Coordinates of C-alpha atoms in Angstrom, one line a residue:
X44 CA -24.8 9.9 -3.6
X45 CA -22.5 11.9 -5.9
X46 CA -19.0 10.5 -6.1
X47 CA -16.3 12.4 -4.3
X48 CA -13.9 12.7 -7.3
X49 CA -11.2 14.3 -5.2
X50 CA -11.2 11.2 -3.0
X51 CA -10.9 9.1 -6.2
X52 CA -7.9 11.2 -7.1
X53 CA -6.4 10.7 -3.6
X54 CA -6.8 7.0 -4.1
X55 CA -4.9 7.2 -7.4
X56 CA -2.0 9.0 -5.6
X57 CA -2.0 6.2 -2.9
X58 CA -1.7 3.7 -5.8
X59 CA 1.5 5.5 -6.8
X60 CA 2.9 5.0 -3.3
X61 CA 1.8 1.4 -3.2
X62 CA 3.6 0.7 -6.4
X63 CA 6.7 2.6 -5.3
X64 CA 7.0 0.3 -2.2
X65 CA 5.9 -3.1 -3.7
X66 CA 8.1 -3.0 -6.7
X67 CA 11.3 -3.6 -4.7
X68 CA 10.0 -7.1 -3.7
X69 CA 9.5 -8.0 -7.3
X70 CA 12.8 -6.5 -8.5
X71 CA 14.7 -8.0 -5.6
X72 CA 12.9 -11.1 -4.4
X73 CA 15.5 -11.8 -1.7
X74 CA 13.7 -9.0 0.2
X75 CA 10.9 -11.5 0.8
X76 CA 13.1 -14.2 2.4
X77 CA 14.4 -12.2 5.4
X78 CA 17.9 -11.6 4.1
X79 CA 18.0 -7.9 4.5
X80 CA 17.2 -5.2 2.0
X81 CA 18.3 -5.0 -1.6
X82 CA 17.7 -2.1 -3.9
X83 CA 20.0 -2.2 -6.9
X84 CA 23.4 -2.5 -5.4
X85 CA 26.2 -1.1 -7.6
X86 CA 27.5 -3.9 -9.9
X87 CA 31.2 -4.5 -10.1
X88 CA 32.2 -2.5 -7.0
X89 CA 35.2 -3.7 -5.1
X90 CA 37.0 -3.0 -1.9
X91 CA 35.5 -0.5 0.5
X92 CA 32.8 0.4 -2.1
X93 CA 31.6 -3.2 -2.3
X94 CA 27.8 -3.3 -1.8
X95 CA 27.4 0.5 -1.7
X96 CA 24.7 2.1 -3.7
X97 CA 25.6 4.4 -6.6
X98 CA 24.7 8.0 -6.0
X99 CA 21.5 8.2 -8.1
X100 CA 20.4 4.7 -7.0
X101 CA 21.0 5.6 -3.4
X102 CA 18.7 8.6 -3.6
X103 CA 16.0 6.6 -5.3
X104 CA 16.0 4.0 -2.6
X105 CA 16.2 6.7 0.1
X106 CA 13.2 8.6 -1.4
X107 CA 11.1 5.4 -1.7
X108 CA 11.5 4.7 2.0
X109 CA 11.3 8.3 3.3
X110 CA 8.3 9.3 1.1
X111 CA 6.2 6.2 0.5
X112 CA 7.1 3.3 2.8
X113 CA 4.6 2.8 5.6
X114 CA 2.5 5.8 4.5
X115 CA 0.8 4.7 1.2
X116 CA -0.9 1.6 2.6
X117 CA -2.1 3.6 5.6
X118 CA -3.8 6.0 3.2
X119 CA -5.1 3.1 1.1
X120 CA -6.5 1.5 4.3
X121 CA -8.0 4.7 5.5
X122 CA -9.9 5.1 2.2
X123 CA -10.9 1.4 2.4
X124 CA -12.5 2.1 5.8
X125 CA -14.2 5.2 4.5
X126 CA -15.7 3.1 1.7
X127 CA -17.5 0.9 4.3
X128 CA -19.5 3.9 5.4
X129 CA -20.6 4.8 1.9
X130 CA -21.5 1.2 1.1
X131 CA -23.4 0.7 4.3
X132 CA -25.3 4.0 3.7
X133 CA -26.2 2.7 0.2
X134 CA -27.5 -0.6 1.7
X135 CA -29.7 1.3 4.1
X136 CA -31.1 3.5 1.3
X137 CA -31.8 0.4 -0.7
X138 CA -33.6 -1.2 2.3
X139 CA -31.2 -4.2 2.5
X140 CA -28.9 -5.5 5.2
X141 CA -25.3 -4.1 5.1
X142 CA -24.2 -7.3 6.8
X143 CA -25.0 -9.7 4.0
X144 CA -23.5 -7.4 1.3
X145 CA -20.4 -6.9 3.4
X146 CA -20.0 -10.6 4.1
X147 CA -20.2 -11.4 0.4
X148 CA -17.7 -8.7 -0.5
X149 CA -15.2 -9.7 2.2
X150 CA -15.4 -13.4 1.1
X151 CA -14.6 -12.4 -2.5
X152 CA -11.7 -10.2 -1.3
X153 CA -10.3 -13.1 0.7
X154 CA -10.4 -15.4 -2.3
X155 CA -8.8 -12.7 -4.5
X156 CA -6.2 -12.1 -1.8
X157 CA -5.1 -15.7 -1.6
X158 CA -4.9 -16.1 -5.3
X159 CA -3.0 -12.8 -5.6
X160 CA -0.6 -13.8 -2.8
X161 CA 0.2 -17.2 -4.2
X162 CA 0.4 -16.5 -7.9
X163 CA 1.6 -12.9 -8.1
X164 CA 2.6 -11.1 -5.0
X165 CA 3.1 -12.6 -1.6
X166 CA 2.8 -9.2 0.1
X167 CA -0.9 -9.1 -0.8
X168 CA -3.0 -6.9 1.5
X169 CA -6.5 -8.0 0.3
X170 CA -6.7 -11.1 2.5
X171 CA -5.8 -9.0 5.5
X172 CA -8.4 -6.4 4.4
X173 CA -11.1 -9.2 4.2
X174 CA -10.3 -10.5 7.7
X175 CA -10.2 -7.0 9.2
X176 CA -13.3 -6.1 7.3
X177 CA -15.3 -8.8 9.1
X178 CA -13.9 -7.4 12.4
X179 CA -14.9 -3.8 11.4
X180 CA -18.4 -5.1 10.4
X181 CA -18.9 -6.4 13.9
X182 CA -17.7 -3.1 15.4
X183 CA -19.5 -0.8 13.0
X184 CA -21.5 0.9 15.8
X185 CA -18.4 1.6 17.9
X186 CA -18.4 5.1 19.4
X187 CA -16.1 7.8 17.9
X188 CA -14.1 8.1 21.1
X189 CA -13.6 4.3 21.4
X190 CA -12.6 4.0 17.8
X191 CA -10.0 6.8 18.0
X192 CA -8.6 5.4 21.3
X193 CA -8.4 1.8 19.8
X194 CA -6.7 3.1 16.6
X195 CA -4.1 5.0 18.6
X196 CA -3.5 2.0 20.9
X197 CA -3.0 -0.4 17.9
X198 CA -0.6 2.0 16.3
X199 CA 1.5 2.6 19.4
X200 CA 1.7 -1.1 20.4
X201 CA 2.9 -2.2 17.0
X202 CA 5.4 0.7 16.5
X203 CA 6.8 0.4 20.0
X204 CA 7.0 -3.4 19.9
X205 CA 9.1 -3.2 16.7
X206 CA 11.3 -0.5 18.0
X207 CA 11.9 -2.5 21.2
X208 CA 12.7 -5.6 19.2
X209 CA 15.1 -3.6 17.0
X210 CA 16.8 -2.0 20.1
X211 CA 17.3 -5.5 21.6
X212 CA 18.6 -7.0 18.4
X213 CA 21.0 -4.0 17.9
X214 CA 22.2 -4.4 21.5
X215 CA 22.8 -8.1 21.0
X216 CA 24.7 -7.5 17.7
X217 CA 27.0 -5.0 19.5
X218 CA 27.4 -6.9 22.7
X219 CA 30.8 -8.6 23.3
X220 CA 28.9 -11.6 24.7
X221 CA 27.4 -12.3 21.2
X222 CA 29.0 -13.3 18.0
X223 CA 27.8 -10.5 15.6
X224 CA 29.0 -12.6 12.6
X225 CA 26.6 -15.4 13.6
X226 CA 23.7 -12.9 13.2
X227 CA 24.8 -11.6 9.9
X228 CA 22.7 -12.3 6.7
X229 CA 25.7 -14.2 5.3
X230 CA 25.8 -16.5 8.3
X231 CA 22.0 -17.1 8.2
X232 CA 22.3 -17.9 4.5
X233 CA 25.1 -20.4 5.0
X234 CA 23.0 -22.1 7.8
X235 CA 20.0 -22.3 5.6
X236 CA 17.8 -20.0 7.7
X237 CA 17.3 -17.7 4.8
X238 CA 17.6 -17.9 1.1
X239 CA 20.7 -16.3 -0.4
X240 CA 20.1 -13.4 -2.8
X241 CA 21.3 -15.1 -6.0
X242 CA 19.4 -18.3 -5.0
X243 CA 16.2 -16.3 -4.4
X244 CA 16.5 -14.5 -7.7
X245 CA 17.2 -17.8 -9.5
X246 CA 14.2 -19.5 -8.1
X247 CA 12.0 -16.4 -8.7
X248 CA 13.0 -15.9 -12.3
X249 CA 13.7 -19.5 -13.2
X250 CA 11.2 -22.1 -14.3
X251 CA 7.5 -22.1 -13.5
X252 CA 7.9 -24.8 -10.9
X253 CA 10.7 -23.0 -9.0
X254 CA 8.7 -19.8 -9.2
X255 CA 5.6 -21.4 -7.6
X256 CA 7.7 -23.1 -4.9
X257 CA 9.3 -19.8 -4.1
X258 CA 5.9 -18.1 -4.0
X259 CA 4.4 -20.7 -1.7
X260 CA 7.4 -20.7 0.8
X261 CA 7.6 -16.9 0.8
X262 CA 3.8 -16.5 1.2
X263 CA 3.9 -18.8 4.2
X264 CA 6.5 -16.5 5.7
X265 CA 5.0 -13.1 4.7
X266 CA 1.2 -13.7 5.1
X267 CA 1.3 -14.0 8.9
X268 CA 3.3 -10.8 9.3
X269 CA 0.8 -9.0 7.0
X270 CA -2.0 -10.0 9.4
X271 CA -0.1 -9.6 12.7
X272 CA 2.1 -6.6 12.0
X273 CA 0.7 -4.5 9.2
X274 CA -2.8 -5.8 10.0
X275 CA -3.3 -3.8 13.2
X276 CA -2.1 -0.6 11.6
X277 CA -4.5 -1.2 8.7
X278 CA -7.3 -1.8 11.1
X279 CA -6.4 1.4 12.9
X280 CA -6.7 3.2 9.6
X281 CA -10.1 1.4 9.0
X282 CA -11.4 2.8 12.3
X283 CA -10.3 6.3 11.4
X284 CA -11.9 6.0 8.0
X285 CA -15.1 4.8 9.7
X286 CA -15.1 7.8 12.1
X287 CA -14.2 10.3 9.3
X288 CA -16.9 8.8 7.1
X289 CA -19.6 9.0 9.7
X290 CA -18.8 12.7 10.3
X291 CA -18.7 13.4 6.6
X292 CA -15.4 15.1 7.2
X293 CA -13.9 14.7 3.8
X294 CA -17.1 16.1 2.2
X295 CA -16.8 19.1 4.5
X296 CA -13.1 19.6 3.6
X297 CA -13.7 19.3 -0.1
X298 CA -16.7 21.7 0.1
X299 CA -14.4 24.3 1.8
X300 CA -16.4 24.2 5.1
X301 CA -13.1 23.7 7.0
X302 CA -10.7 26.6 6.6
X303 CA -7.3 26.3 5.0
X304 CA -5.7 27.8 8.1
X305 CA -7.1 25.1 10.3
X306 CA -6.1 22.3 7.9
X307 CA -2.6 23.7 7.5
X308 CA -2.2 23.9 11.3
X309 CA -2.6 20.1 11.4
X310 CA -0.9 19.3 8.1
X311 CA 2.4 21.0 8.7
X312 CA 3.2 19.5 12.1
X313 CA 2.2 16.0 10.8
X314 CA 4.5 16.4 7.8
X315 CA 7.4 17.7 9.9
X316 CA 7.2 15.1 12.6
X317 CA 6.4 12.2 10.3
X318 CA 9.0 13.3 7.8
X319 CA 11.7 13.6 10.4
X320 CA 11.1 10.1 11.6
X321 CA 10.9 8.7 8.0
X322 CA 14.1 10.5 6.9
X323 CA 15.9 9.1 9.9
X324 CA 14.6 5.6 9.1
X325 CA 15.7 5.9 5.5
X326 CA 19.1 7.2 6.4
X327 CA 19.6 4.2 8.7
X328 CA 19.3 1.7 5.8
X329 CA 20.3 3.7 2.8
X330 CA 22.7 6.4 4.1
X331 CA 26.3 5.5 3.5
X332 CA 27.4 1.9 3.2
X333 CA 24.2 -0.1 3.2
X334 CA 26.1 -3.4 3.5
X335 CA 27.4 -2.3 6.9
X336 CA 23.9 -2.4 8.4
X337 CA 22.6 -5.3 10.4
X338 CA 19.3 -6.9 11.4
X339 CA 19.1 -4.5 14.4
X340 CA 19.4 -1.4 12.3
X341 CA 16.9 -2.7 9.8
X342 CA 14.4 -3.5 12.6
X343 CA 14.9 -0.1 14.2
X344 CA 14.3 1.5 10.9
X345 CA 11.1 -0.5 10.4
X346 CA 9.9 0.6 13.8
X347 CA 10.4 4.3 12.9
X348 CA 8.6 3.7 9.7
X349 CA 5.6 2.3 11.5
X350 CA 5.7 5.1 14.0
X351 CA 5.9 7.7 11.3
X352 CA 3.3 6.2 8.9
X353 CA 0.0 7.4 10.3
X354 CA 1.4 10.8 11.2
X355 CA 2.9 11.5 7.8
X356 CA -0.1 10.0 6.0
X357 CA -2.3 12.5 7.8
X358 CA -0.2 15.3 6.4
X359 CA -0.3 13.8 3.0
X360 CA -4.1 13.5 2.9
X361 CA -4.7 17.0 4.1
X362 CA -2.1 18.4 1.7
X363 CA -3.6 16.5 -1.2
X364 CA -7.2 17.6 -0.3
X365 CA -6.1 21.2 0.0
X366 CA -4.8 21.0 -3.6
X367 CA -7.5 18.9 -5.1
X368 CA -10.4 21.0 -3.7
X369 CA -9.0 24.1 -5.3
X370 CA -10.8 25.2 -8.4
X371 CA -7.5 25.7 -10.3
X372 CA -6.6 22.0 -9.9
X373 CA -9.8 20.6 -11.3
X374 CA -7.8 19.3 -14.2
X375 CA -5.7 17.3 -11.8
X376 CA -8.7 15.7 -10.3
X377 CA -10.0 14.8 -13.8
X378 CA -6.6 13.2 -14.7
X379 CA -6.3 11.2 -11.5
X380 CA -9.8 10.2 -10.6
X381 CA -10.4 7.4 -13.1
X382 CA -7.5 5.4 -11.8
X383 CA -8.8 5.8 -8.3
X384 CA -12.3 4.7 -9.3
X385 CA -10.8 1.3 -10.4
X386 CA -8.1 1.1 -7.7
X387 CA -8.6 -2.6 -7.1
X388 CA -8.1 -3.4 -10.8
X389 CA -5.0 -1.2 -10.8
X390 CA -3.6 -2.7 -7.6
X391 CA -3.9 -6.2 -9.1
X392 CA -2.8 -5.0 -12.5
X393 CA 0.4 -3.6 -11.0
X394 CA 1.3 -7.0 -9.6
X395 CA 0.5 -8.7 -12.9
X396 CA 2.8 -6.4 -14.9
X397 CA 5.6 -6.5 -12.3
X398 CA 5.4 -10.3 -12.1
X399 CA 5.7 -10.5 -15.9
X400 CA 8.6 -8.1 -15.9
X401 CA 10.7 -9.6 -13.1
X402 CA 9.6 -13.3 -12.5
X403 CA 9.5 -16.6 -14.3
X404 CA 6.1 -15.6 -15.7
X405 CA 8.0 -13.2 -18.1
X406 CA 10.9 -15.4 -18.9
X407 CA 9.3 -16.8 -22.0
X408 CA 9.0 -13.2 -23.2
X409 CA 12.7 -12.6 -22.6
X410 CA 12.0 -10.8 -19.3
X411 CA 12.5 -12.3 -15.8
X412 CA 14.6 -9.3 -14.8
X413 CA 14.8 -10.0 -11.0
X414 CA 18.0 -8.5 -9.7
X415 CA 19.1 -7.1 -13.0
X416 CA 17.9 -3.5 -12.8
X417 CA 19.4 -0.7 -10.8
X418 CA 17.4 1.4 -8.3
X419 CA 17.2 4.2 -10.8
X420 CA 15.8 1.9 -13.4
X421 CA 13.3 0.5 -10.9
X422 CA 12.2 4.1 -10.2
X423 CA 11.7 4.6 -14.0
X424 CA 9.5 1.5 -14.1
X425 CA 7.3 3.0 -11.3
X426 CA 6.8 6.2 -13.2
X427 CA 6.0 4.6 -16.6
X428 CA 3.7 2.0 -15.1
X429 CA 1.7 4.4 -13.0
X430 CA 1.3 6.9 -15.9
X431 CA 0.2 4.0 -18.1
X432 CA -2.4 3.0 -15.6
X433 CA -3.7 6.6 -15.5
X434 CA -4.1 6.5 -19.3
X435 CA -5.6 3.0 -19.4
X436 CA -8.1 3.9 -16.7
X437 CA -9.4 6.8 -18.7
X438 CA -9.7 4.6 -21.8
X439 CA -11.5 1.8 -19.9
X440 CA -14.0 4.2 -18.3
X441 CA -15.0 5.6 -21.7
X442 CA -16.7 2.3 -22.4
X443 CA -17.5 0.9 -18.9
X444 CA -18.8 2.2 -15.7
X445 CA -16.5 0.1 -13.5
X446 CA -13.1 -1.5 -13.7
X447 CA -12.6 -5.1 -14.9
X448 CA -12.3 -6.4 -11.3
X449 CA -14.7 -4.0 -9.6
X450 CA -17.5 -5.0 -12.0
X451 CA -17.7 -8.7 -11.1
X452 CA -17.0 -7.9 -7.5
X453 CA -20.0 -5.6 -7.5
X454 CA -22.0 -8.2 -9.4
X455 CA -21.3 -10.7 -6.6
X456 CA -22.0 -8.2 -3.8
X457 CA -25.0 -6.4 -5.2
X458 CA -26.4 -8.9 -7.8
X459 CA -26.1 -6.5 -10.7
X460 CA -25.0 -6.8 -14.3
X461 CA -21.2 -7.1 -14.3
X462 CA -20.2 -4.9 -17.2
X463 CA -22.7 -2.1 -17.8
X464 CA -21.8 -0.1 -20.9
X465 CA -21.1 3.6 -20.1
X466 CA -24.0 5.9 -20.9
X467 CA -23.6 8.3 -23.8
X468 CA -23.3 11.4 -21.5
X469 CA -19.9 12.3 -20.2
X470 CA -18.9 11.3 -16.7
X471 CA -17.2 13.8 -14.4
X472 CA -14.2 11.5 -13.7
X473 CA -13.7 9.9 -17.1

């Protein structure tokens, strides 16, 4: 089958969103310990301005939440589910079982995920993808109606549960029967329930031993939530990817078989509704004095993010495909597609670079910058790193057919040569 280069380009855009969300957990590791949200608080502020974000920094943090948070991993998960259909179709054409290939692939992803989570980024999604992939494999013949209903139910249950928990927490914080101070991050830090910001940064950017201890403790805290909270939303996206893939819907959109008017009629409401929910969620945590927010506000914001994610992601996907399928933007597809072709390598590569930049892994190089950059500087890192990955992906695919992680993963899954040299003829996405 001919590669869908516009879909590779869409995957590269999703990588930008993944980077824009994940980087805050590297730059401010206290975000991993349950102590609220940090994003480059203004240094040296005093009095009423203490803890408030500077103007530019506030807008960067606001934009990261409103535009990317909760949306990018939904798109990434949707494309992951779509890839199952393509791989299973390839297995059928080759006359082999899609089950054995998938089991080998998911096993490799699980191993990669655990290593990635422990040594680089505790917010790893690959382990969840592997576990959910086994579940999807068992449900691969689910009907379209059942898949859509199950996806909607998973999304609604998770979003409403978090919103309900947030509303309850907010009510308890504001209730005269409860001591709001006892539920503050400062009180929880003093009681040892969570790690203080400075302590978390010191452990993360200190020696190798303290870094590994921090990673293990944070991974034990975050990994279950990835499976139990983000996992159902990712599985819902898998199911939609399965349905869309079986209907060859993306191929039809890219080929122009579905009119622009019909796509826009879905895209605009999705962007408006999802955007309104996301802007509200972003304002709750980054609008005004961020230090005044409590656990209830943060949880309500998270619930709105989960509620908005699939809606806004739908608008993003349709908007991107409308642009990428247009002949005038063929150059954009050629620029983006190579990074999407090696998305797994780029996903892991992002974590490696960010860990070197912010953690103890980079301290021997004079780095270990956790907590030292403002939100604006973090945003600049996102842009530079993503553009660098676009360039390196082009360079790599001039010599190889697959990325440095995709090649051995394919060798394990399909029993082929790991690093085939690129043929002399030019490749459409290289």
